[in-house]
Short mmCIF file of C-alpha atoms in Angstrom, two decimals:
data_model
loop_
_atom_site.label_atom_id
_atom_site.label_comp_id
_atom_site.label_asym_id
_atom_site.label_seq_id
_atom_site.Cartn_x
_atom_site.Cartn_y
_atom_site.Cartn_z
CA MET A 564 12.27 -5.61 15.46
CA TYR A 565 10.27 -7.54 18.07
CA GLU A 566 10.95 -10.75 16.35
CA SER A 567 14.71 -9.81 15.91
CA GLY A 568 15.37 -8.48 19.37
CA PHE A 569 15.77 -4.81 18.52
CA CYS A 570 12.61 -4.18 20.89
CA PRO A 571 11.98 -5.97 24.00
CA THR A 572 9.60 -8.87 24.67
CA VAL A 573 8.50 -11.17 27.23
CA LYS A 574 8.72 -14.63 26.56
CA ASN A 575 7.85 -18.34 27.82
CA SER A 576 9.86 -21.16 28.87
CA SER A 577 9.31 -22.54 24.91
CA GLY A 578 10.61 -19.40 23.83
CA VAL A 579 7.42 -18.26 22.57
CA ILE A 580 6.36 -14.49 22.48
CA THR A 581 3.83 -13.80 25.11
CA GLN A 582 4.01 -9.94 25.44
CA TYR A 583 5.23 -7.16 23.51
CA LEU A 584 6.85 -4.22 25.66
CA ALA A 585 6.94 -0.56 24.82
CA CYS A 586 9.91 0.41 22.23
CA PRO A 587 10.47 4.11 21.80
CA GLU A 588 13.86 3.17 19.83
CA ALA A 589 11.81 1.76 17.12
CA TYR A 590 10.57 5.14 16.06
CA GLY A 591 13.80 6.67 15.99
CA ALA A 592 15.39 3.34 13.72
CA LEU A 593 12.03 4.09 11.69
CA LEU A 594 12.89 7.73 10.94
CA GLY A 595 16.00 7.50 10.07
CA THR A 596 15.57 4.63 7.49
CA THR A 597 12.96 6.49 5.84
CA MET A 598 15.20 9.80 5.63
CA ALA A 599 18.22 7.76 4.24
CA CYS A 600 15.70 5.84 1.72
CA SER A 601 14.30 9.45 0.69
CA VAL A 602 17.73 10.65 -0.74
CA LEU A 603 17.96 7.40 -3.04
CA MET A 604 14.41 8.35 -4.26
CA ILE A 605 15.82 12.13 -4.99
CA LEU A 606 18.65 10.90 -6.83
CA ILE A 607 16.31 8.23 -8.70
CA SER A 608 14.26 11.20 -10.09
CA PHE A 609 17.02 12.50 -11.83
CA VAL A 610 18.12 9.57 -13.79
CA PRO A 611 17.35 10.43 -17.58
CA ALA A 612 13.60 9.32 -19.40
CA LYS A 613 15.22 6.66 -21.83
CA VAL A 614 16.95 4.89 -18.61
CA LEU A 615 13.64 4.95 -16.67
CA HIS A 616 11.70 3.66 -19.64
CA LYS A 617 14.12 0.77 -19.95
CA LEU A 618 14.02 0.09 -16.43
CA PHE A 619 10.21 0.45 -16.00
CA PRO A 620 8.50 -0.62 -19.17
CA PRO A 621 4.77 -1.58 -19.13
CA LEU A 622 5.64 -5.24 -18.48
CA VAL A 623 7.80 -4.29 -15.17
CA THR A 624 5.36 -1.62 -13.99
CA GLY A 625 1.94 -3.99 -14.91
CA ILE A 626 3.80 -7.04 -12.45
CA THR A 627 4.34 -4.70 -9.84
CA VAL A 628 1.19 -2.86 -9.69
CA THR A 629 -0.47 -6.27 -9.75
CA LEU A 630 1.56 -7.58 -6.91
CA ILE A 631 0.95 -4.39 -5.19
CA GLY A 632 -2.94 -4.82 -5.33
CA ALA A 633 -2.38 -8.17 -4.27
CA HIS A 634 -0.43 -7.72 -1.27
CA LEU A 635 -2.84 -4.62 -0.15
CA VAL A 636 -5.70 -7.07 -0.43
CA GLY A 637 -4.11 -9.37 1.78
CA SER A 638 -3.19 -6.60 4.23
CA GLY A 639 -6.52 -5.00 4.06
CA LEU A 640 -8.03 -8.69 5.04
CA LYS A 641 -5.87 -8.55 8.06
CA ASN A 642 -7.38 -5.11 9.30
CA TRP A 643 -10.57 -6.47 8.12
CA GLY A 644 -10.35 -8.99 10.86
CA GLY A 645 -9.62 -6.47 13.50
CA GLY A 646 -6.20 -5.22 13.04
CA SER A 647 -2.80 -6.04 11.62
CA GLY A 648 -0.80 -5.44 14.43
CA PRO A 649 0.84 -8.36 16.95
CA CYS A 650 -2.95 -8.98 18.13
CA ILE A 651 -3.20 -10.96 15.06
CA ASN A 652 -1.09 -13.76 16.62
CA HIS A 653 -3.90 -14.17 19.27
CA PRO A 654 -1.06 -13.54 22.33
CA LYS A 655 -2.47 -14.98 25.43
CA THR A 656 -1.83 -11.81 27.42
CA GLY A 657 -0.42 -8.02 27.16
CA ASN A 658 -1.87 -5.43 25.51
CA PHE A 659 -2.67 -7.08 22.36
CA ALA A 660 -4.15 -9.70 23.63
CA LEU A 661 -7.22 -8.37 21.71
CA CYS A 662 -7.50 -6.04 18.64
CA PRO A 663 -6.30 -3.50 18.09
CA ASN A 664 -5.61 -3.45 21.78
CA ILE A 665 -7.00 -4.31 25.04
CA SER A 666 -7.97 -0.43 25.53
CA ALA A 667 -9.80 -0.12 22.45
CA PRO A 668 -13.70 0.07 23.21
CA ASN A 669 -15.49 -3.27 22.49
CA ALA A 670 -12.01 -4.84 21.80
CA LEU A 671 -12.54 -8.48 20.71
CA PRO A 672 -9.77 -11.04 19.56
CA TRP A 673 -8.40 -11.09 15.77
CA GLY A 674 -11.10 -12.65 13.64
CA ASP A 675 -14.06 -12.45 15.62
CA ILE A 676 -17.33 -12.65 13.72
CA LYS A 677 -18.37 -9.14 14.96
CA TYR A 678 -15.32 -7.39 13.28
CA MET A 679 -16.02 -9.56 10.43
CA GLY A 680 -19.68 -8.44 9.99
CA LEU A 681 -18.88 -4.82 10.33
CA GLY A 682 -16.44 -5.05 7.14
CA PHE A 683 -18.82 -6.93 5.35
CA LEU A 684 -21.37 -4.13 6.03
CA VAL A 685 -19.46 -1.64 4.25
CA PHE A 686 -18.30 -4.17 1.66
CA ILE A 687 -22.20 -5.14 0.77
CA SER A 688 -23.39 -1.46 1.21
CA ILE A 689 -20.80 -0.30 -1.89
CA ILE A 690 -22.08 -3.34 -4.02
CA LEU A 691 -25.70 -2.31 -3.18
CA PHE A 692 -25.29 1.45 -3.95
CA ASP A 693 -23.39 0.08 -7.17
CA ILE A 694 -26.52 -1.82 -8.13
CA PHE A 695 -29.73 0.05 -7.16
CA GLY A 696 -28.32 3.73 -6.17
CA SER A 697 -28.62 6.80 -8.52
CA HIS A 698 -25.86 8.25 -10.80
CA PHE A 699 -24.88 10.21 -7.74
CA MET A 700 -25.12 7.52 -5.28
CA ARG A 701 -22.89 5.39 -7.52
CA SER A 702 -20.17 8.22 -7.68
CA ALA A 703 -20.11 8.19 -4.19
CA GLU A 704 -20.53 4.43 -3.29
CA VAL A 705 -17.23 4.13 -1.34
CA VAL A 706 -18.11 7.13 0.94
CA LEU A 707 -21.65 6.15 1.57
CA GLY A 708 -20.70 2.56 2.29
CA LEU A 709 -18.19 3.80 4.83
CA ILE A 710 -20.77 6.27 6.58
CA VAL A 711 -23.18 3.43 6.72
CA GLY A 712 -20.28 1.35 8.82
CA LEU A 713 -19.00 4.38 10.76
CA ILE A 714 -23.19 4.70 11.86
CA VAL A 715 -23.47 1.38 12.80
CA SER A 716 -20.23 1.30 14.66
CA TRP A 717 -20.36 4.34 16.47
CA THR A 718 -24.16 3.39 17.72
CA THR A 719 -23.05 -0.09 18.94
CA GLY A 720 -20.09 1.01 20.63
CA TYR A 721 -16.77 0.32 18.54
CA VAL A 722 -15.65 3.93 17.44
CA ASN A 723 -13.02 4.93 19.48
CA THR A 724 -14.35 8.60 20.80
CA GLN A 725 -11.43 9.26 23.39
CA VAL A 726 -9.28 9.84 20.11
CA ILE A 727 -11.61 12.63 18.84
CA ASN A 728 -11.76 14.00 22.61
CA ASP A 729 -7.72 14.11 22.71
CA ALA A 730 -7.31 15.49 19.70
CA PRO A 731 -6.40 19.39 19.56
CA VAL A 732 -8.92 21.78 17.80
CA VAL A 733 -6.25 23.39 15.61
CA THR A 734 -2.82 21.66 14.84
CA PHE A 735 0.25 22.01 12.34
CA VAL A 736 0.29 20.50 9.06
CA TRP A 737 2.61 17.31 8.17
CA ILE A 738 3.57 15.51 5.04
CA ALA A 739 2.62 12.45 3.33
CA VAL A 740 4.32 10.36 0.08
CA GLU A 741 4.15 7.54 -2.58
CA SER A 742 5.64 5.74 -5.34
CA ILE A 743 6.12 4.42 -9.10
CA GLY A 744 3.54 1.64 -8.83
CA THR A 745 0.96 3.88 -7.77
CA ILE A 746 1.86 6.71 -10.12
CA THR A 747 1.41 4.12 -13.20
CA ALA A 748 -2.00 2.96 -11.86
CA CYS A 749 -3.04 6.39 -11.31
CA CYS A 750 -2.36 7.21 -15.01
CA ASP A 751 -4.23 4.02 -16.04
CA VAL A 752 -7.49 4.57 -14.42
CA SER A 753 -7.20 8.40 -15.56
CA GLY A 754 -7.21 7.31 -18.80
CA VAL A 755 -3.69 8.67 -19.95
CA GLU A 756 -0.79 6.96 -21.32
CA VAL A 757 1.28 4.75 -19.29
CA SER A 758 4.38 4.64 -21.67
CA GLY A 759 6.29 7.25 -23.64
CA PRO A 760 7.95 10.57 -22.68
CA VAL A 761 4.89 12.27 -21.01
CA PHE A 762 4.56 9.28 -18.59
CA GLU A 763 8.32 9.22 -17.69
CA THR A 764 8.17 12.91 -16.76
CA ARG A 765 5.08 12.02 -14.37
CA ILE A 766 7.42 9.19 -13.06
CA GLN A 767 10.18 11.55 -12.47
CA GLY A 768 7.90 14.09 -10.95
CA GLY A 769 6.30 12.04 -8.62
CA VAL A 770 9.21 10.01 -7.56
CA LEU A 771 11.00 13.76 -6.66
CA ALA A 772 8.14 14.75 -4.75
CA ASP A 773 8.06 11.46 -2.72
CA GLY A 774 11.71 11.78 -1.77
CA ILE A 775 11.48 15.51 -0.77
CA ASN A 776 8.22 15.03 0.91
CA SER A 777 9.87 12.06 2.76
CA LEU A 778 13.05 13.67 3.97
CA LEU A 779 10.84 16.75 5.32
CA ALA A 780 8.44 14.32 7.15
CA GLY A 781 11.33 12.72 8.94
CA VAL A 782 12.78 16.14 9.69
CA PHE A 783 9.48 17.02 11.30
CA THR A 784 9.53 13.58 13.38
CA ASN A 785 6.69 12.41 11.37
CA PRO A 786 6.69 9.31 9.39
CA PRO A 787 6.01 9.66 5.71
CA MET A 788 2.79 7.89 4.62
CA SER A 789 1.74 6.63 1.22
CA ILE A 790 -0.66 8.39 -0.80
CA PHE A 791 -2.81 5.53 -0.49
CA ALA A 792 -3.09 3.25 -3.67
CA GLN A 793 -6.90 2.76 -3.16
CA ASN A 794 -7.20 6.62 -4.45
CA ASN A 795 -6.64 4.86 -7.78
CA GLY A 796 -9.69 2.45 -7.09
CA ILE A 797 -12.22 5.74 -6.30
CA VAL A 798 -10.89 7.32 -9.63
CA ALA A 799 -11.48 4.01 -11.25
CA LEU A 800 -15.04 3.94 -9.86
CA THR A 801 -16.06 7.44 -10.25
CA ARG A 802 -14.52 8.27 -13.42
CA CYS A 803 -13.26 11.43 -12.36
CA ALA A 804 -9.63 12.16 -12.72
CA ASN A 805 -10.13 16.01 -13.10
CA LEU A 806 -7.27 18.20 -11.67
CA THR A 807 -9.90 20.48 -9.81
CA THR A 808 -11.05 17.43 -8.08
CA GLY A 809 -7.43 16.60 -7.13
CA TYR A 810 -6.78 20.49 -6.03
CA ALA A 811 -10.21 20.42 -3.67
CA CYS A 812 -8.84 17.22 -2.34
CA CYS A 813 -5.49 18.61 -1.55
CA PHE A 814 -7.55 21.60 0.08
CA PHE A 815 -9.64 19.29 2.74
CA LEU A 816 -6.46 17.37 3.66
CA VAL A 817 -5.01 20.59 4.70
CA PHE A 818 -8.10 21.94 6.30
CA MET A 819 -8.35 18.61 8.06
CA GLY A 820 -4.67 18.57 9.04
CA VAL A 821 -5.13 21.81 10.70
CA PHE A 822 -8.54 21.40 12.05
CA SER A 823 -7.50 17.97 13.91
CA LYS A 824 -10.90 17.30 15.50
CA LEU A 825 -12.73 16.44 12.08
CA ALA A 826 -9.53 14.36 11.08
CA SER A 827 -9.60 12.52 14.20
CA VAL A 828 -13.00 11.29 13.30
CA PHE A 829 -11.49 9.10 10.09
CA LEU A 830 -8.77 7.71 13.06
CA ALA A 831 -11.68 6.89 15.30
CA ILE A 832 -13.40 4.69 12.75
CA PRO A 833 -12.59 0.75 13.90
CA GLU A 834 -9.97 -0.78 11.45
CA SER A 835 -12.58 -3.49 10.16
CA VAL A 836 -14.82 -0.80 9.09
CA LEU A 837 -12.52 1.11 7.30
CA ASP A 838 -10.97 -2.19 5.85
CA GLY A 839 -14.49 -3.21 4.79
CA MET A 840 -13.96 -0.25 2.26
CA THR A 841 -10.32 -0.20 1.16
CA THR A 842 -9.96 -3.67 0.77
CA PHE A 843 -12.59 -3.42 -2.18
CA LEU A 844 -10.46 -0.52 -3.62
CA PHE A 845 -7.30 -2.21 -3.08
CA ALA A 846 -8.62 -4.97 -5.43
CA ASN A 847 -9.00 -2.16 -8.13
CA VAL A 848 -5.48 -1.40 -7.87
CA LEU A 849 -4.87 -5.29 -8.81
CA VAL A 850 -7.05 -4.94 -11.74
CA SER A 851 -5.26 -1.72 -12.72
CA GLY A 852 -1.90 -4.20 -12.81
CA ILE A 853 -3.87 -6.74 -14.95
CA ARG A 854 -5.25 -3.81 -17.31
CA ILE A 855 -1.56 -2.55 -17.82
CA LEU A 856 -0.57 -5.90 -18.67
CA SER A 857 -3.36 -6.30 -21.26
CA TYR A 858 -1.72 -3.90 -23.39
CA LEU A 859 1.56 -6.04 -24.21
CA LYS A 860 1.40 -7.95 -27.40
CA TRP A 861 2.80 -11.07 -25.12
CA THR A 862 5.68 -12.43 -26.86
CA ARG A 863 7.55 -15.26 -25.65
CA ARG A 864 9.95 -12.92 -24.13
CA ASP A 865 7.32 -11.00 -22.12
CA ARG A 866 5.75 -14.34 -20.68
CA PHE A 867 9.01 -15.79 -19.60
CA ILE A 868 10.03 -12.65 -17.71
CA ALA A 869 6.65 -12.38 -16.39
CA SER A 870 6.30 -16.11 -15.07
CA ALA A 871 9.95 -15.66 -13.50
CA ALA A 872 8.69 -12.21 -11.80
CA MET A 873 5.40 -14.18 -10.58
CA THR A 874 6.83 -16.91 -9.28
CA LEU A 875 8.70 -15.46 -6.53
CA GLY A 876 6.67 -12.05 -6.47
CA MET A 877 3.19 -14.07 -6.27
CA GLY A 878 4.78 -16.78 -4.04
CA THR A 879 5.96 -14.17 -1.49
CA THR A 880 2.66 -12.14 -1.56
CA ILE A 881 0.69 -15.11 -0.32
CA LYS A 882 3.29 -16.83 2.02
CA ASP A 883 4.92 -13.62 3.27
CA ASP A 884 7.45 -15.16 5.41
CA TRP A 885 8.64 -17.86 3.04
CA PHE A 886 12.12 -16.85 3.21
CA SER A 887 12.44 -15.52 6.82
CA TYR A 888 13.27 -19.15 8.35
CA ALA A 889 16.19 -19.62 6.02
CA LEU A 890 17.71 -16.70 6.73
CA SER A 891 16.92 -16.78 10.30
CA ALA A 892 19.74 -19.30 10.82
CA TYR A 893 22.23 -16.79 10.21
CA LYS A 894 21.28 -14.45 13.01
CA GLY A 895 23.67 -14.29 15.87
CA SER A 896 24.98 -11.52 18.20
CA ASN A 897 26.24 -9.09 16.08
CA THR A 898 23.99 -6.26 15.36
CA THR A 899 24.88 -5.10 12.25
CA VAL A 900 24.79 -8.38 10.62
CA ASN A 901 21.16 -9.07 12.09
CA GLY A 902 20.08 -5.70 10.60
CA LEU A 903 21.58 -6.62 7.29
CA ILE A 904 19.69 -9.98 7.26
CA ILE A 905 16.59 -8.33 8.54
CA SER A 906 16.87 -5.96 5.62
CA ALA A 907 17.29 -8.93 3.24
CA GLU A 908 14.25 -10.51 4.78
CA MET A 909 12.03 -7.59 3.89
CA ILE A 910 13.11 -7.55 0.52
CA VAL A 911 12.52 -11.32 -0.21
CA ASN A 912 9.37 -11.45 1.52
CA SER A 913 7.90 -8.29 -0.33
CA GLY A 914 6.13 -9.47 -3.22
CA PHE A 915 6.09 -6.64 -5.52
CA THR A 916 9.64 -5.93 -4.51
CA ILE A 917 11.29 -8.69 -5.24
CA ALA A 918 9.08 -9.25 -8.54
CA ALA A 919 9.85 -5.84 -9.56
CA LEU A 920 13.58 -6.62 -9.31
CA VAL A 921 13.54 -10.00 -11.25
CA ALA A 922 11.69 -8.31 -14.19
CA ILE A 923 14.02 -5.12 -14.18
CA ILE A 924 17.14 -7.43 -14.00
CA LEU A 925 15.67 -10.00 -16.74
CA ASN A 926 14.27 -7.22 -19.08
CA LEU A 927 17.61 -5.70 -19.30
CA VAL A 928 19.66 -8.88 -19.68
CA MET A 929 17.50 -11.36 -21.63
CA PRO A 930 18.30 -10.84 -25.58
CA LYS A 931 15.18 -9.58 -27.75
CA GLU A 932 13.57 -11.36 -30.12
CA ALA A 933 12.90 -10.28 -33.91
CA GLU A 934 8.95 -10.30 -32.72
CA ASP A 935 9.89 -8.26 -29.61
CA ILE A 936 12.05 -5.32 -32.01
CA GLU A 937 9.19 -5.44 -34.23
CA ASN A 938 6.39 -4.47 -31.59
CA GLU A 939 9.09 -1.71 -30.25
CA GLU A 940 9.09 -0.22 -33.98
CA ASN A 941 5.61 -0.24 -34.30
CA ASP A 942 4.86 1.47 -30.88
CA GLN A 943 7.26 4.13 -31.82
CA HIS A 944 5.99 4.80 -35.34
CA PRO A 945 2.07 3.74 -35.10
CA VAL A 946 0.36 3.36 -38.39
#
């Protein structure tokens, strides 16, 4: 929104942004957009299971989950360096001259060795707990690694204790949401099927819940949040996919949502510490996508579709502003046209989005060969 001119900025004589100004209008635009999109999600959830199966076979979901993981790893590394906001561009002046902003405790430029060191402390702690820890410690290695990072960052003055002080003792409970890719990855790491009627029912129920939750979140002036994909990494590492554990997690989320002093402790953790852990878990999402793809029998048609989807999907994941320059030439004074161009940029520059679209379209239009038909029949009627 800053780049498009929707939000105000200060530029130098060369047209380079030197300061990002406050933009309260952006929050309303964010809420309105998510609420409109949530209606589409609700409608998609009522699509017949057979249609969903054609749209999202393992080939499509495997590519999507793989690129979601790759995209999240890139995002995690940005936060590992201190933050993923405007401070990542090293502006010379303004609120984001340091990461995550100049008012943060011991704020430093993005990529400073101290931020990197805090993230590596968590990452290496997780590895050491896995190698040398007991069975319990290996199951809790992610949390233990985060605790090590929290203790060190707190004692060295990087934790924003003001967040904890400002948090009310008790507050109201708000809402969170997710997507098809993470549902598929969750099924995979939980050891249940990633295709078939039961899986399709899980997808329908998950998408419906996401849509309803997103709509309610917007009504309560709260932006919808993903049920973090790194949770699938936790399931894969702990090998615990028990429903009782899930209900216990829900209880603690509600409990900490009400008693926000406790929740604010997690908000106070420096981003470099938190993403030293989450980047590792994001990589587990990527591995889940690779695992889903490994179930395929890999016919020539599968290879072609995967290659075509990965061409744009992986390319825009690595170079996330690849198509922006081509579209920016068409921007003008028309706000509606600019909004459509920005939306197009978001689609083509979102690796897993464009890859999923390419894979879905090719999977629907490309003719199936004899080998593909034979594999489908074997899957439906196993010996």
